[in-house]
């Protein structure tokens, strides 16, 4: 027996934003196939010169990725969704904190997400629900 379900995809995303999200979708999908150390290296390069993303910028980017891709909107699309949202923020000169980690409560589940101001963006869980294993945060003013 199957349980019917529907993915919630954001509506009302402007055409230009959807176009930009489609532009970063292919690189995000390609990045999601790389080993974690390579993903971290590519994102570390991409974040250079960006300002920290605001929660609104990060939420808009995440919503745009979900609006243009069923894979990103799905329950197993967290890696390409988070990569795409980070790259989409970068197109506007901002950078969220990109994170991968695991759930704190059983069962074990890996997850990838973006954060702004130290809080997960549109994840629908408490701030301490995941433990971070890899993060790529915006660079500080000193360049580190």
Short mmCIF file of N, CA and C in Angstrom, two decimals:
data_model
loop_
_atom_site.label_atom_id
_atom_site.label_comp_id
_atom_site.label_asym_id
_atom_site.label_seq_id
_atom_site.Cartn_x
_atom_site.Cartn_y
_atom_site.Cartn_z
N UNK A 1 0.84 -1.17 0.00
CA UNK A 1 0.00 0.00 0.00
C UNK A 1 0.89 1.24 0.00
N UNK A 2 0.56 2.19 -0.82
CA UNK A 2 1.34 3.42 -0.88
C UNK A 2 0.58 4.55 -0.22
N UNK A 3 1.33 5.48 0.24
CA UNK A 3 0.74 6.67 0.86
C UNK A 3 0.90 7.83 -0.10
N UNK A 4 -0.19 8.44 -0.52
CA UNK A 4 -0.05 9.58 -1.43
C UNK A 4 0.60 10.76 -0.73
N UNK A 5 1.43 11.44 -1.46
CA UNK A 5 2.07 12.63 -0.91
C UNK A 5 2.33 13.62 -2.03
N UNK A 6 2.49 14.83 -1.67
CA UNK A 6 2.80 15.88 -2.65
C UNK A 6 3.92 16.73 -2.11
N UNK A 7 4.79 17.13 -2.99
CA UNK A 7 5.87 18.01 -2.60
C UNK A 7 5.37 19.44 -2.60
N UNK A 8 5.74 20.17 -1.58
CA UNK A 8 5.37 21.58 -1.52
C UNK A 8 6.46 22.37 -2.24
N UNK A 9 6.08 22.99 -3.35
CA UNK A 9 7.01 23.81 -4.10
C UNK A 9 6.57 25.26 -4.00
N UNK A 10 7.49 26.15 -3.70
CA UNK A 10 7.13 27.56 -3.58
C UNK A 10 6.55 28.11 -4.88
N UNK A 11 5.60 28.98 -4.74
CA UNK A 11 5.02 29.65 -5.90
C UNK A 11 5.35 31.14 -5.80
N UNK A 12 5.18 31.83 -6.87
CA UNK A 12 5.41 33.27 -6.85
C UNK A 12 6.87 33.67 -6.94
N UNK A 13 7.74 32.75 -7.36
CA UNK A 13 9.15 33.10 -7.52
C UNK A 13 9.29 33.85 -8.84
N UNK A 14 9.85 35.05 -8.84
CA UNK A 14 9.96 35.84 -10.07
C UNK A 14 10.74 35.09 -11.16
N UNK A 15 10.41 35.41 -12.41
CA UNK A 15 11.03 34.73 -13.55
C UNK A 15 12.56 34.83 -13.51
N UNK A 16 13.09 36.01 -13.24
CA UNK A 16 14.55 36.19 -13.22
C UNK A 16 15.20 35.31 -12.15
N UNK A 17 14.53 35.18 -11.01
CA UNK A 17 15.08 34.34 -9.93
C UNK A 17 15.03 32.86 -10.32
N UNK A 18 13.94 32.44 -10.97
CA UNK A 18 13.84 31.05 -11.44
C UNK A 18 14.92 30.76 -12.48
N UNK A 19 15.16 31.73 -13.36
CA UNK A 19 16.19 31.56 -14.39
C UNK A 19 17.57 31.41 -13.75
N UNK A 20 17.86 32.24 -12.77
CA UNK A 20 19.14 32.15 -12.06
C UNK A 20 19.26 30.81 -11.33
N UNK A 21 18.15 30.34 -10.74
CA UNK A 21 18.18 29.06 -10.04
C UNK A 21 18.44 27.92 -11.02
N UNK A 22 17.84 27.99 -12.20
CA UNK A 22 18.12 26.97 -13.24
C UNK A 22 19.57 27.02 -13.68
N UNK A 23 20.15 28.20 -13.69
CA UNK A 23 21.54 28.37 -14.08
C UNK A 23 22.48 27.64 -13.12
N UNK A 24 22.20 27.70 -11.83
CA UNK A 24 23.08 27.06 -10.84
C UNK A 24 22.69 25.61 -10.56
N UNK A 25 21.56 25.15 -11.10
CA UNK A 25 21.11 23.78 -10.81
C UNK A 25 22.09 22.74 -11.32
N UNK A 26 22.54 22.85 -12.55
CA UNK A 26 23.45 21.86 -13.11
C UNK A 26 24.79 21.82 -12.35
N UNK A 27 25.42 22.98 -12.09
CA UNK A 27 26.64 22.92 -11.27
C UNK A 27 26.39 22.33 -9.88
N UNK A 28 25.23 22.62 -9.29
CA UNK A 28 24.92 22.07 -7.96
C UNK A 28 24.79 20.54 -8.03
N UNK A 29 24.12 20.05 -9.06
CA UNK A 29 23.99 18.60 -9.21
C UNK A 29 25.35 17.96 -9.45
N UNK A 30 26.19 18.59 -10.26
CA UNK A 30 27.53 18.06 -10.51
C UNK A 30 28.36 18.07 -9.23
N UNK A 31 28.29 19.16 -8.47
CA UNK A 31 29.02 19.23 -7.20
C UNK A 31 28.58 18.15 -6.23
N UNK A 32 27.30 17.82 -6.24
CA UNK A 32 26.78 16.83 -5.29
C UNK A 32 27.34 15.44 -5.54
N UNK A 33 27.95 15.22 -6.68
CA UNK A 33 28.55 13.92 -6.99
C UNK A 33 30.00 13.82 -6.53
N UNK A 34 30.58 14.94 -6.13
CA UNK A 34 31.99 14.96 -5.71
C UNK A 34 32.15 14.50 -4.27
N UNK A 35 33.37 14.07 -3.91
CA UNK A 35 33.64 13.73 -2.51
C UNK A 35 33.57 14.99 -1.64
N UNK A 36 33.29 14.84 -0.36
CA UNK A 36 33.14 16.00 0.53
C UNK A 36 34.32 16.96 0.52
N UNK A 37 35.55 16.47 0.46
CA UNK A 37 36.71 17.38 0.48
C UNK A 37 36.75 18.25 -0.76
N UNK A 38 36.32 17.72 -1.89
CA UNK A 38 36.29 18.51 -3.13
C UNK A 38 35.16 19.55 -3.08
N UNK A 39 34.01 19.14 -2.55
CA UNK A 39 32.89 20.09 -2.40
C UNK A 39 33.34 21.26 -1.53
N UNK A 40 33.99 20.92 -0.43
CA UNK A 40 34.45 21.97 0.49
C UNK A 40 35.45 22.91 -0.19
N UNK A 41 36.34 22.35 -1.00
CA UNK A 41 37.34 23.17 -1.70
C UNK A 41 36.67 24.09 -2.72
N UNK A 42 35.72 23.58 -3.48
CA UNK A 42 35.03 24.39 -4.49
C UNK A 42 34.23 25.50 -3.81
N UNK A 43 33.51 25.15 -2.75
CA UNK A 43 32.72 26.17 -2.05
C UNK A 43 33.60 27.19 -1.35
N UNK A 44 34.74 26.74 -0.84
CA UNK A 44 35.69 27.66 -0.23
C UNK A 44 36.20 28.69 -1.23
N UNK A 45 36.38 28.27 -2.47
CA UNK A 45 36.78 29.19 -3.52
C UNK A 45 35.62 30.12 -3.89
N UNK A 46 34.43 29.56 -4.00
CA UNK A 46 33.26 30.33 -4.44
C UNK A 46 32.86 31.41 -3.44
N UNK A 47 33.10 31.20 -2.17
CA UNK A 47 32.65 32.16 -1.15
C UNK A 47 33.51 33.41 -1.08
N UNK A 48 34.69 33.38 -1.68
CA UNK A 48 35.62 34.50 -1.56
C UNK A 48 35.00 35.81 -2.05
N UNK A 49 35.13 36.85 -1.22
CA UNK A 49 34.65 38.17 -1.58
C UNK A 49 33.16 38.41 -1.34
N UNK A 50 32.46 37.40 -0.82
CA UNK A 50 31.02 37.54 -0.59
C UNK A 50 30.76 38.06 0.82
N UNK A 51 29.65 38.76 0.96
CA UNK A 51 29.21 39.20 2.28
C UNK A 51 28.33 38.10 2.89
N UNK A 52 28.18 38.04 4.19
CA UNK A 52 27.29 37.04 4.79
C UNK A 52 25.85 37.24 4.33
N UNK A 53 25.19 36.17 3.98
CA UNK A 53 23.80 36.23 3.52
C UNK A 53 22.87 36.50 4.70
N UNK A 54 21.84 37.27 4.44
CA UNK A 54 20.81 37.49 5.45
C UNK A 54 19.86 36.30 5.43
N UNK A 55 19.08 36.11 6.49
CA UNK A 55 18.09 35.02 6.47
C UNK A 55 17.12 35.13 5.29
N UNK A 56 16.73 36.34 4.92
CA UNK A 56 15.81 36.53 3.80
C UNK A 56 16.46 36.12 2.48
N UNK A 57 17.72 36.51 2.27
CA UNK A 57 18.42 36.12 1.05
C UNK A 57 18.55 34.60 0.96
N UNK A 58 18.92 33.97 2.05
CA UNK A 58 19.09 32.53 2.06
C UNK A 58 17.76 31.80 1.84
N UNK A 59 16.70 32.29 2.47
CA UNK A 59 15.38 31.67 2.29
C UNK A 59 14.89 31.83 0.86
N UNK A 60 15.12 32.99 0.26
CA UNK A 60 14.73 33.20 -1.13
C UNK A 60 15.48 32.27 -2.07
N UNK A 61 16.77 32.08 -1.82
CA UNK A 61 17.57 31.19 -2.66
C UNK A 61 17.11 29.75 -2.51
N UNK A 62 16.87 29.32 -1.29
CA UNK A 62 16.40 27.96 -1.05
C UNK A 62 15.04 27.74 -1.70
N UNK A 63 14.15 28.70 -1.58
CA UNK A 63 12.83 28.60 -2.19
C UNK A 63 12.90 28.54 -3.70
N UNK A 64 13.80 29.32 -4.29
CA UNK A 64 13.95 29.31 -5.75
C UNK A 64 14.46 27.96 -6.23
N UNK A 65 15.37 27.35 -5.49
CA UNK A 65 15.88 26.03 -5.89
C UNK A 65 14.76 25.00 -5.84
N UNK A 66 13.94 25.07 -4.82
CA UNK A 66 12.81 24.13 -4.71
C UNK A 66 11.76 24.38 -5.79
N UNK A 67 11.63 25.62 -6.22
CA UNK A 67 10.63 25.96 -7.23
C UNK A 67 11.01 25.44 -8.61
N UNK A 68 12.31 25.34 -8.89
CA UNK A 68 12.72 24.93 -10.24
C UNK A 68 13.08 23.46 -10.36
N UNK A 69 13.21 22.74 -9.25
CA UNK A 69 13.66 21.36 -9.32
C UNK A 69 12.89 20.46 -8.36
N UNK A 70 12.25 19.44 -8.92
CA UNK A 70 11.58 18.46 -8.06
C UNK A 70 12.59 17.71 -7.20
N UNK A 71 13.76 17.45 -7.76
CA UNK A 71 14.80 16.75 -7.00
C UNK A 71 15.18 17.57 -5.76
N UNK A 72 15.38 18.87 -5.95
CA UNK A 72 15.74 19.73 -4.82
C UNK A 72 14.61 19.88 -3.82
N UNK A 73 13.38 19.83 -4.30
CA UNK A 73 12.23 19.96 -3.40
C UNK A 73 11.94 18.68 -2.64
N UNK A 74 12.47 17.56 -3.11
CA UNK A 74 12.19 16.26 -2.51
C UNK A 74 12.95 16.02 -1.22
N UNK A 75 12.55 14.98 -0.49
CA UNK A 75 13.17 14.69 0.80
C UNK A 75 14.62 14.25 0.71
N UNK A 76 15.06 13.73 -0.44
CA UNK A 76 16.45 13.30 -0.59
C UNK A 76 17.27 14.29 -1.41
N UNK A 77 16.74 15.48 -1.61
CA UNK A 77 17.43 16.48 -2.41
C UNK A 77 18.17 17.51 -1.60
N UNK A 78 18.50 17.19 -0.36
CA UNK A 78 19.10 18.21 0.51
C UNK A 78 20.47 18.66 0.02
N UNK A 79 21.28 17.77 -0.52
CA UNK A 79 22.63 18.17 -0.94
C UNK A 79 22.58 19.09 -2.16
N UNK A 80 21.93 18.69 -3.26
CA UNK A 80 21.87 19.65 -4.38
C UNK A 80 21.10 20.92 -4.03
N UNK A 81 20.08 20.82 -3.18
CA UNK A 81 19.31 22.00 -2.78
C UNK A 81 20.20 22.98 -2.01
N UNK A 82 20.97 22.49 -1.06
CA UNK A 82 21.82 23.37 -0.27
C UNK A 82 22.97 23.94 -1.11
N UNK A 83 23.54 23.13 -1.98
CA UNK A 83 24.61 23.62 -2.85
C UNK A 83 24.07 24.67 -3.81
N UNK A 84 22.92 24.39 -4.40
CA UNK A 84 22.31 25.35 -5.32
C UNK A 84 21.95 26.65 -4.64
N UNK A 85 21.40 26.56 -3.44
CA UNK A 85 21.02 27.77 -2.70
C UNK A 85 22.26 28.60 -2.36
N UNK A 86 23.34 27.94 -1.98
CA UNK A 86 24.57 28.67 -1.67
C UNK A 86 25.11 29.35 -2.93
N UNK A 87 25.12 28.64 -4.05
CA UNK A 87 25.60 29.23 -5.29
C UNK A 87 24.69 30.36 -5.77
N UNK A 88 23.40 30.19 -5.57
CA UNK A 88 22.45 31.24 -5.96
C UNK A 88 22.66 32.50 -5.12
N UNK A 89 22.89 32.32 -3.84
CA UNK A 89 23.22 33.48 -2.99
C UNK A 89 24.49 34.15 -3.48
N UNK A 90 25.45 33.34 -3.91
CA UNK A 90 26.73 33.89 -4.36
C UNK A 90 26.57 34.75 -5.61
N UNK A 91 25.62 34.39 -6.46
CA UNK A 91 25.36 35.21 -7.66
C UNK A 91 24.95 36.63 -7.29
N UNK A 92 24.34 36.79 -6.11
CA UNK A 92 23.95 38.14 -5.68
C UNK A 92 24.96 38.77 -4.73
N UNK A 93 26.14 38.14 -4.60
CA UNK A 93 27.20 38.72 -3.79
C UNK A 93 27.18 38.34 -2.32
N UNK A 94 26.33 37.40 -1.95
CA UNK A 94 26.23 36.97 -0.55
C UNK A 94 26.64 35.51 -0.43
N UNK A 95 26.87 35.07 0.80
CA UNK A 95 27.20 33.67 1.05
C UNK A 95 26.58 33.23 2.38
N UNK A 96 25.74 32.18 2.36
CA UNK A 96 25.24 31.63 3.61
C UNK A 96 26.29 30.67 4.17
N UNK A 97 26.06 30.15 5.34
CA UNK A 97 26.92 29.09 5.84
C UNK A 97 26.36 27.78 5.31
N UNK A 98 27.16 27.07 4.53
CA UNK A 98 26.74 25.78 3.99
C UNK A 98 27.19 24.71 4.97
N UNK A 99 26.28 23.80 5.32
CA UNK A 99 26.57 22.79 6.34
C UNK A 99 26.16 21.40 5.89
N UNK A 100 26.91 20.43 6.34
CA UNK A 100 26.47 19.03 6.28
C UNK A 100 26.65 18.46 7.67
N UNK A 101 25.83 17.49 8.00
CA UNK A 101 25.92 16.89 9.33
C UNK A 101 24.94 15.76 9.49
N UNK A 102 24.62 15.47 10.73
CA UNK A 102 23.72 14.36 11.05
C UNK A 102 22.69 14.81 12.08
N UNK A 103 21.59 14.05 12.11
CA UNK A 103 20.58 14.32 13.12
C UNK A 103 21.09 13.95 14.49
N UNK A 104 20.66 14.69 15.49
CA UNK A 104 21.08 14.42 16.87
C UNK A 104 20.29 13.26 17.47
N UNK A 105 19.03 13.13 17.07
CA UNK A 105 18.17 12.08 17.61
C UNK A 105 18.10 10.91 16.62
N UNK A 106 17.97 9.68 17.12
CA UNK A 106 17.87 8.53 16.22
C UNK A 106 16.61 8.61 15.38
N UNK A 107 16.59 8.01 14.23
CA UNK A 107 17.65 7.24 13.59
C UNK A 107 18.66 8.15 12.92
N UNK A 108 19.87 7.62 12.72
CA UNK A 108 20.93 8.36 12.06
C UNK A 108 20.49 8.76 10.66
N UNK A 109 20.64 10.02 10.33
CA UNK A 109 20.34 10.52 8.99
C UNK A 109 21.31 11.65 8.68
N UNK A 110 21.95 11.54 7.53
CA UNK A 110 22.82 12.63 7.08
C UNK A 110 21.95 13.70 6.44
N UNK A 111 22.43 14.94 6.48
CA UNK A 111 21.65 16.04 5.93
C UNK A 111 22.60 17.17 5.53
N UNK A 112 22.18 17.97 4.57
CA UNK A 112 22.90 19.17 4.16
C UNK A 112 21.92 20.33 4.17
N UNK A 113 22.37 21.49 4.61
CA UNK A 113 21.48 22.65 4.72
C UNK A 113 22.31 23.93 4.67
N UNK A 114 21.61 25.06 4.60
CA UNK A 114 22.30 26.34 4.69
C UNK A 114 21.81 27.06 5.94
N UNK A 115 22.67 27.92 6.46
CA UNK A 115 22.34 28.70 7.64
C UNK A 115 22.61 30.17 7.37
N UNK A 116 21.86 31.00 8.06
CA UNK A 116 22.10 32.44 8.05
C UNK A 116 21.92 32.93 9.49
N UNK A 117 22.81 33.75 9.93
CA UNK A 117 22.81 34.23 11.32
C UNK A 117 22.84 33.07 12.32
N UNK A 118 23.51 31.98 11.96
CA UNK A 118 23.68 30.86 12.86
C UNK A 118 22.47 29.95 13.02
N UNK A 119 21.46 30.12 12.16
CA UNK A 119 20.23 29.31 12.26
C UNK A 119 19.93 28.63 10.93
N UNK A 120 19.48 27.38 10.96
CA UNK A 120 19.10 26.71 9.71
C UNK A 120 17.98 27.48 9.01
N UNK A 121 18.04 27.53 7.70
CA UNK A 121 17.07 28.29 6.90
C UNK A 121 15.97 27.35 6.39
N UNK A 122 14.74 27.60 6.83
CA UNK A 122 13.55 26.89 6.35
C UNK A 122 13.63 25.37 6.47
N UNK A 123 14.25 24.87 7.51
CA UNK A 123 14.34 23.43 7.71
C UNK A 123 13.17 22.90 8.53
N UNK A 124 12.51 23.74 9.27
CA UNK A 124 11.37 23.30 10.06
C UNK A 124 11.73 22.46 11.26
N UNK A 125 12.94 22.61 11.75
CA UNK A 125 13.41 21.87 12.93
C UNK A 125 14.08 22.86 13.89
N UNK A 126 14.23 22.48 15.15
CA UNK A 126 14.94 23.36 16.09
C UNK A 126 16.39 23.58 15.67
N UNK A 127 16.98 24.65 16.14
CA UNK A 127 18.35 25.01 15.76
C UNK A 127 19.37 23.93 16.09
N UNK A 128 19.15 23.16 17.15
CA UNK A 128 20.12 22.14 17.57
C UNK A 128 19.75 20.73 17.11
N UNK A 129 18.91 20.61 16.10
CA UNK A 129 18.44 19.31 15.62
C UNK A 129 19.53 18.55 14.87
N UNK A 130 20.47 19.27 14.26
CA UNK A 130 21.56 18.65 13.52
C UNK A 130 22.89 19.00 14.16
N UNK A 131 23.85 18.09 14.02
CA UNK A 131 25.22 18.35 14.41
C UNK A 131 26.01 18.59 13.14
N UNK A 132 26.73 19.69 13.09
CA UNK A 132 27.51 20.03 11.90
C UNK A 132 28.79 19.19 11.85
N UNK A 133 29.08 18.66 10.67
CA UNK A 133 30.34 17.95 10.45
C UNK A 133 31.26 18.74 9.53
N UNK A 134 30.68 19.35 8.51
CA UNK A 134 31.44 20.19 7.58
C UNK A 134 30.67 21.50 7.40
N UNK A 135 31.39 22.61 7.48
CA UNK A 135 30.76 23.91 7.23
C UNK A 135 31.68 24.74 6.32
N UNK A 136 31.03 25.55 5.51
CA UNK A 136 31.75 26.54 4.71
C UNK A 136 31.02 27.86 4.97
N UNK A 137 31.59 28.62 5.88
CA UNK A 137 30.99 29.88 6.32
C UNK A 137 31.54 31.04 5.50
N UNK A 138 30.84 32.18 5.53
CA UNK A 138 31.38 33.37 4.85
C UNK A 138 32.74 33.73 5.44
N UNK A 139 33.60 34.27 4.61
CA UNK A 139 34.91 34.68 5.09
C UNK A 139 34.79 35.91 5.97
N UNK A 140 35.66 35.99 6.95
CA UNK A 140 35.69 37.19 7.79
C UNK A 140 36.38 38.31 7.03
N UNK A 141 36.28 39.49 7.54
CA UNK A 141 36.87 40.68 6.89
C UNK A 141 38.39 40.54 6.72
N UNK A 142 39.02 39.77 7.62
CA UNK A 142 40.48 39.63 7.55
C UNK A 142 40.91 38.68 6.44
N UNK A 143 39.93 38.00 5.78
CA UNK A 143 40.25 37.13 4.67
C UNK A 143 40.45 35.68 5.04
N UNK A 144 40.24 35.33 6.28
CA UNK A 144 40.44 33.94 6.71
C UNK A 144 39.21 33.13 6.52
#
